[in-house]
Tab-separated table of C-alpha atoms in Angstrom:
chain	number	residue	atom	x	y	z
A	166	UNK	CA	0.000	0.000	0.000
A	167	UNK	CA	1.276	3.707	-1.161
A	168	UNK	CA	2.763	5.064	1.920
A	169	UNK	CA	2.205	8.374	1.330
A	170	UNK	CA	-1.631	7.397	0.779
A	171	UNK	CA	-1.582	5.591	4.101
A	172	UNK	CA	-0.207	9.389	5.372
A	173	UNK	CA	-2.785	11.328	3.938
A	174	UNK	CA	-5.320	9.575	4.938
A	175	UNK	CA	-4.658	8.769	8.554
A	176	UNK	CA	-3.439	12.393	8.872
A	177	UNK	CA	-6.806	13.857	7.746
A	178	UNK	CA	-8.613	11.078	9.531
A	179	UNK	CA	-6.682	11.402	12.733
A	180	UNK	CA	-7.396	15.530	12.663
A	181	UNK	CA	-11.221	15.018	11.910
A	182	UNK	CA	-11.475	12.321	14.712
A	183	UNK	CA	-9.330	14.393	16.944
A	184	UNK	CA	-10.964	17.548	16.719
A	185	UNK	CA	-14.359	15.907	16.894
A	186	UNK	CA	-13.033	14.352	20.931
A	187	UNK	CA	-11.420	17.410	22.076
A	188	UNK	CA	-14.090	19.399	21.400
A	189	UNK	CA	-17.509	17.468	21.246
A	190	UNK	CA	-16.582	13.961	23.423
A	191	UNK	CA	-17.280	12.652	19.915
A	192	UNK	CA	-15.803	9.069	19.043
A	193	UNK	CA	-13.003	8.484	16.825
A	194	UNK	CA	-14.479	5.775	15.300
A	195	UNK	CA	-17.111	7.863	13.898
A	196	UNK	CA	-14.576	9.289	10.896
A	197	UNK	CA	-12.124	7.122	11.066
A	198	UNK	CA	-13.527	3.525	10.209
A	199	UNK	CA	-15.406	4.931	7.223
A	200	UNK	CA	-12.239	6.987	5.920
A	201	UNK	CA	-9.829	3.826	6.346
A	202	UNK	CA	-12.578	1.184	4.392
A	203	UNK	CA	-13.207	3.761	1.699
A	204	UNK	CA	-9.617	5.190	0.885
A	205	UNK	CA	-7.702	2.333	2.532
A	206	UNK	CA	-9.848	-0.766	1.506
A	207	UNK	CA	-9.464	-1.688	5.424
A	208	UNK	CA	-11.737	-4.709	6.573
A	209	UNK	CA	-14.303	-2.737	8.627
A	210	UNK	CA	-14.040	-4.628	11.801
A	211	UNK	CA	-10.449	-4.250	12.027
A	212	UNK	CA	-11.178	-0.516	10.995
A	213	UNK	CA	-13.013	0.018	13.975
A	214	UNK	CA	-10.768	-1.451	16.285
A	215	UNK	CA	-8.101	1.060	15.216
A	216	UNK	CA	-10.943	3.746	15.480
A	217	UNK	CA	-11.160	2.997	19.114
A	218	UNK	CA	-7.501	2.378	19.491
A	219	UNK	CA	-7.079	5.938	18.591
A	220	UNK	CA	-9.706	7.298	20.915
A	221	UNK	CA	-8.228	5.712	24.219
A	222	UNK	CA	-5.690	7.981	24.188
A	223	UNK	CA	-7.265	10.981	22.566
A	224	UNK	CA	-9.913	10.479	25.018
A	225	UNK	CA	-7.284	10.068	27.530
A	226	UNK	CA	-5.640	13.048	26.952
A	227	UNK	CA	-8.542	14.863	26.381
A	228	UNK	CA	-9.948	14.370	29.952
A	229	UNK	CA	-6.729	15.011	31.543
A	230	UNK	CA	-7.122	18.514	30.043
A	231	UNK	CA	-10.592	19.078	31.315
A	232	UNK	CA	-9.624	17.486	34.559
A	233	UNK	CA	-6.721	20.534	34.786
A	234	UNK	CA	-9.285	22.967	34.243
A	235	UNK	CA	-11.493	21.489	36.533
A	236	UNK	CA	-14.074	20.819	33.811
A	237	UNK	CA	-14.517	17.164	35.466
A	238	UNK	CA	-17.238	15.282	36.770
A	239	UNK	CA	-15.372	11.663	38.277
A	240	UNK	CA	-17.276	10.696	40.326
A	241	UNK	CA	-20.851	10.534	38.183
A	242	UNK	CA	-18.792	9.702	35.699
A	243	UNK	CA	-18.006	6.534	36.919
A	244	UNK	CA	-21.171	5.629	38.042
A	245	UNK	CA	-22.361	6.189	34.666
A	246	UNK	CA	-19.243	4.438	32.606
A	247	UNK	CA	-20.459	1.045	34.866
A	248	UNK	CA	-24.262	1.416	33.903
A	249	UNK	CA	-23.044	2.093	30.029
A	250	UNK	CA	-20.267	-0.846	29.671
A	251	UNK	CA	-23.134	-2.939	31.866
A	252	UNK	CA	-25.938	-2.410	29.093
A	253	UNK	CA	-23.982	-2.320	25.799
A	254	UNK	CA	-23.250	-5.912	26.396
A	255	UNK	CA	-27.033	-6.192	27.010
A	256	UNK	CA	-28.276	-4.122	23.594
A	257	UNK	CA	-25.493	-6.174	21.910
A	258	UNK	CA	-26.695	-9.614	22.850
A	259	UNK	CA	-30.550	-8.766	22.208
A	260	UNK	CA	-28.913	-7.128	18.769
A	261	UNK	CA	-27.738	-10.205	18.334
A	262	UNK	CA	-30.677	-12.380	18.034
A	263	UNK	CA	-32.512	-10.476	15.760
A	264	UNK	CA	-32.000	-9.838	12.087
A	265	UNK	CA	-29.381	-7.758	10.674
A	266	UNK	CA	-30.018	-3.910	9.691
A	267	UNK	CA	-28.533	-1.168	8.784
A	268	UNK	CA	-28.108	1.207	11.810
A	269	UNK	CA	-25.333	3.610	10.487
A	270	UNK	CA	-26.749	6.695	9.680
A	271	UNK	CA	-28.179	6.735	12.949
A	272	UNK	CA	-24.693	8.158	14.642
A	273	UNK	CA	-24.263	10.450	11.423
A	274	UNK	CA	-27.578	11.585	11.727
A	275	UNK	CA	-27.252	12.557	15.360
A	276	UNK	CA	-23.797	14.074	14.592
A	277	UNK	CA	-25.719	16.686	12.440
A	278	UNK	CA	-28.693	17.583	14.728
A	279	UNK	CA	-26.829	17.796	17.603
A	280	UNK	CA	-24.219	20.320	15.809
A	281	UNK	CA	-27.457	22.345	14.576
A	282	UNK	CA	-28.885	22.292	18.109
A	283	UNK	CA	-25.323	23.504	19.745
A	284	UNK	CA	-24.956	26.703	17.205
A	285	UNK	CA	-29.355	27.209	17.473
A	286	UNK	CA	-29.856	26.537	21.038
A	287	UNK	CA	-26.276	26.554	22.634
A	288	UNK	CA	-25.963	25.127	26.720
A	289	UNK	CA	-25.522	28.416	29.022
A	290	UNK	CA	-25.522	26.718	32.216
A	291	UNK	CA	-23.400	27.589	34.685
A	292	UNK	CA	-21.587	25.519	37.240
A	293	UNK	CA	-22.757	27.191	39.746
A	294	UNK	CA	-26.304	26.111	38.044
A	295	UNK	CA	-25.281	22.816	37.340
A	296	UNK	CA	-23.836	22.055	41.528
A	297	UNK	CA	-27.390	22.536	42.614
A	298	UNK	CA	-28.523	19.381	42.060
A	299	UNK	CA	-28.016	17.205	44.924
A	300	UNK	CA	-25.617	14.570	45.282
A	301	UNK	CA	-28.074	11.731	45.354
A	302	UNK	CA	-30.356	13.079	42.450
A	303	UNK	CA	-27.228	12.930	40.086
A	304	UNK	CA	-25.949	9.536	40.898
A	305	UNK	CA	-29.995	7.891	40.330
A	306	UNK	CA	-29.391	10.270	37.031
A	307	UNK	CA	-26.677	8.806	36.156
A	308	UNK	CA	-27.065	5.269	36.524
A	309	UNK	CA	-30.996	6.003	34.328
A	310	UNK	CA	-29.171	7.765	31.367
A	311	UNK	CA	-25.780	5.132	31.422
A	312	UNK	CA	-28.440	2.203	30.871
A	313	UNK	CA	-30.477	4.001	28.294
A	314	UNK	CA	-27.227	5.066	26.574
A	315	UNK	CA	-25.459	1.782	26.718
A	316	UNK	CA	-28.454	-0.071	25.927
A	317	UNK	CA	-28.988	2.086	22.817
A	318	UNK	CA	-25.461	2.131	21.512
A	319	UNK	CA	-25.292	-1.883	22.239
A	320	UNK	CA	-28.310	-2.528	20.249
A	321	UNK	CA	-27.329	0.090	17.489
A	322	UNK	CA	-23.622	0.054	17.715
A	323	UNK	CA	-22.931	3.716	17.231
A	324	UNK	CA	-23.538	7.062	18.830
A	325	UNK	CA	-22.280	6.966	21.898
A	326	UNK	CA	-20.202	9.852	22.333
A	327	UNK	CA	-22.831	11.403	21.206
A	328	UNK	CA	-25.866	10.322	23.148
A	329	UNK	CA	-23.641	10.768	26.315
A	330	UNK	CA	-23.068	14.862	25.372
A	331	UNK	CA	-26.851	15.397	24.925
A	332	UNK	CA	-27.980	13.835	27.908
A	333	UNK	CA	-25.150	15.359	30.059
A	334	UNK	CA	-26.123	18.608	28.789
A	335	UNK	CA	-30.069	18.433	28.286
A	336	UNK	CA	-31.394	16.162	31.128
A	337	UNK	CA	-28.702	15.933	34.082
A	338	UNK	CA	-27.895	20.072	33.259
A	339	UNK	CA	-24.407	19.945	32.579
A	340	UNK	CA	-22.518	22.967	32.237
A	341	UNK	CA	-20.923	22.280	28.125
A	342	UNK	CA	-17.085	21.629	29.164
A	343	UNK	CA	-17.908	19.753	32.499
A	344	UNK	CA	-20.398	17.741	29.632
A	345	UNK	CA	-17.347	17.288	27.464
A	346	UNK	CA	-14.563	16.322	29.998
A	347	UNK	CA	-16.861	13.781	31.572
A	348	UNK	CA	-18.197	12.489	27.957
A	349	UNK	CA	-14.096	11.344	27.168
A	350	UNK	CA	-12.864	10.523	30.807
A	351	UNK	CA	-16.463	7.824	30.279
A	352	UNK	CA	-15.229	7.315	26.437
A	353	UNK	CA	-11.573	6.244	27.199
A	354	UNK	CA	-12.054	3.385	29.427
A	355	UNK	CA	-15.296	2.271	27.169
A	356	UNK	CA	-12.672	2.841	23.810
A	357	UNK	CA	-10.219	0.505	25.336
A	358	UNK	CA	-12.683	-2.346	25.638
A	359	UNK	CA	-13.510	-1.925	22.833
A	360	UNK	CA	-10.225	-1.800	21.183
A	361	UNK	CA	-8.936	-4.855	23.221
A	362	UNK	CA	-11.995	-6.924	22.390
A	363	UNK	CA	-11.823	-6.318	18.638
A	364	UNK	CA	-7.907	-7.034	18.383
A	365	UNK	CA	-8.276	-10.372	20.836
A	366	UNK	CA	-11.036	-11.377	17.760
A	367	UNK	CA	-10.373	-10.460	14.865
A	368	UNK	CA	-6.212	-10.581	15.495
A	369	UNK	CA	-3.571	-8.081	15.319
A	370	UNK	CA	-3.941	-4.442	13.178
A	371	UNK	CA	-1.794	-2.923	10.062
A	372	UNK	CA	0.752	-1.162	12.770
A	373	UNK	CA	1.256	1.713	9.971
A	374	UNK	CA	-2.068	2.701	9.971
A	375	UNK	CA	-2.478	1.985	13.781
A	376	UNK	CA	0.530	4.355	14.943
A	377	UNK	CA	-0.563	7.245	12.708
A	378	UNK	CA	-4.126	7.347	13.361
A	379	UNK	CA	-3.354	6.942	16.849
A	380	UNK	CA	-0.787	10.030	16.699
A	381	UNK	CA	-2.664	12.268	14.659
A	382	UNK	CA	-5.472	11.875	16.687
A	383	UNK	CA	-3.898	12.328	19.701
A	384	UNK	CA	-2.263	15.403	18.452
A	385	UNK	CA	-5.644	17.110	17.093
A	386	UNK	CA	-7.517	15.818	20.263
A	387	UNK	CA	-5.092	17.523	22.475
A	388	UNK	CA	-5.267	21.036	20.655
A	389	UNK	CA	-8.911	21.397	20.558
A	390	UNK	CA	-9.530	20.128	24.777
A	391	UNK	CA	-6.892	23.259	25.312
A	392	UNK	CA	-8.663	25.582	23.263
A	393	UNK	CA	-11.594	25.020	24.142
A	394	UNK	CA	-10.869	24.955	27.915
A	395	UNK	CA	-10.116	28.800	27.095
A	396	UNK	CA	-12.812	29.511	24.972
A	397	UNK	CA	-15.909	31.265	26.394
A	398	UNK	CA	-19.060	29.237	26.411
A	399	UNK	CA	-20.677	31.164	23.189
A	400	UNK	CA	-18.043	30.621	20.951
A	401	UNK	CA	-17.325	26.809	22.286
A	402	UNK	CA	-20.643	26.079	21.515
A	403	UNK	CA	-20.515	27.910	18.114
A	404	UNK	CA	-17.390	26.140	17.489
A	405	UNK	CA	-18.595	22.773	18.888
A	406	UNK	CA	-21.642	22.697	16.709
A	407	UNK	CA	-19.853	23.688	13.231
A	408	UNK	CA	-17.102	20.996	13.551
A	409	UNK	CA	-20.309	18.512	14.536
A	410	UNK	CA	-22.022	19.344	11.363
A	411	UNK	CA	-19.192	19.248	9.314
A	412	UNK	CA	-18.371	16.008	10.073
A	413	UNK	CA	-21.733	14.815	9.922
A	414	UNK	CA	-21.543	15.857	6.769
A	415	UNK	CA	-17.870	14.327	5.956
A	416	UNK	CA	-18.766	10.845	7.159
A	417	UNK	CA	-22.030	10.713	5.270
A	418	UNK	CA	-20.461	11.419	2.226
A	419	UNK	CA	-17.620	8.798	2.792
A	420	UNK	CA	-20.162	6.724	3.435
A	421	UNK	CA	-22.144	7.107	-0.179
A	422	UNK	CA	-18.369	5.964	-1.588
A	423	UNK	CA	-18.380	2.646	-0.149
């Protein structure tokens, strides 16, 4: 395979993906699997385990740059990443014993409303707004909206970034970067079982294309969590809401090519 292809490809993958977590707490795999199977010819299922390869880390790092600016939420977090991981296994099994349809416009589709609904109706809450909920009431909240999200994105296989950055921000009142830190620091751990499940099945990935989509991503990821740690919360949710359209758009179109 053309190097220099391989390059291109991962490079403008890896920024799309990257800029899409640092930003949104929007999964890699998103524009990554459908860039590598279109302009790579990758097998899809190994595609996606490089997709979530690349967001462990871009999550990762991505959370870690919240977490510095104290745009964090660990310990709902948590509870949620155990009711999500719990019920994607669930939605996957019952996925499993029916028949087979096509669910993938269903995380593209969501990609573009929610960017529309960011830049139309942007999330002004404050923290201060958001740390009046009590305690208790955001733990039962978060166990309710990890099982509906993990059940969803088992059954569907897709959106979950996504799902977890509305409901943080619509129905448990997240402020938008607390929504964002918390959507990655959930999205790493759920990336890297992901990752490791794919790889211990389907066996071991083109390292090329691994090590460059996981750099690039990592590299874009990084940039956008520190800008928009700085931005104000207009212009993040201006800015969060074009990149979400955009690559709503992107993907669908890659996804006409196959």
């Amino acid at each position: 395979m053309d190097i220099l292809r391989i390059i291109l490809v991962t490079f403008f993958a890896g920024m799309g993906a990257g800029l899409g977590t640092g930003f949104a707490g929007m999964s890699a795999a998103a524009v990554i699997t459908p860039m590598l199977v279109t302009f790579l010819g990758m097998e899809p299922y190994m595609a996606v385990g490089i997709a979530l390869s690349s967001d462990v880390l871009a999550s990762a790092v991505s959370a870690y740059t919240y977490g510095r600016h104290k745009n964090l939420d660990v310990r709902n977090g948590l509870i949620m990443m155990a009711s999500v991981l719990t019920f994607t296994v669930v939605g996957s099994y019952l996925a499993s014993l029916l028949p087979s349809a096509t669910m993938g416009g269903f995380s593209v589709g969501m990609t573009f409303l929610l960017g529309i609904k960011f830049i139309v109706r942007p999330v002004m809450t404050t923290k201060e707004a958001m740390n009046g909920t009590s305690a208790k009431k955001r733990a039962v909240q978060s166990v309710v909206c990890g099982t509906g999200i993990g059940f969803v994105c088992g059954f569907v296989g897709a959106g979950g970034g996504m799902m977890m950055l509305l409901i943080l921000t619509s129905v448990l009142g997240y402020e938008l970067k607390t929504a964002v830190g918390t959507s990655v620091f959930i999205m790493a751990f759920t990336a890297l079982t992901g990752a490791v499940s794919h790889f211990a099945i389907g066996g071991a990935p083109d390292w090329t294309v691994f090590v460059l989509c996981v750099l690039f991503t990592l590299l874009w990821a990084r940039i956008a969590a520190v800008i928009a740690n700085k931005a104000q919360p207009k212009t993040l949710n201006r800015a969060t809401g074009v990149i979400l359209i955009v690559l709503g758009i992107v993907v669908f179109a890659f996804s006409l090519l196959k």
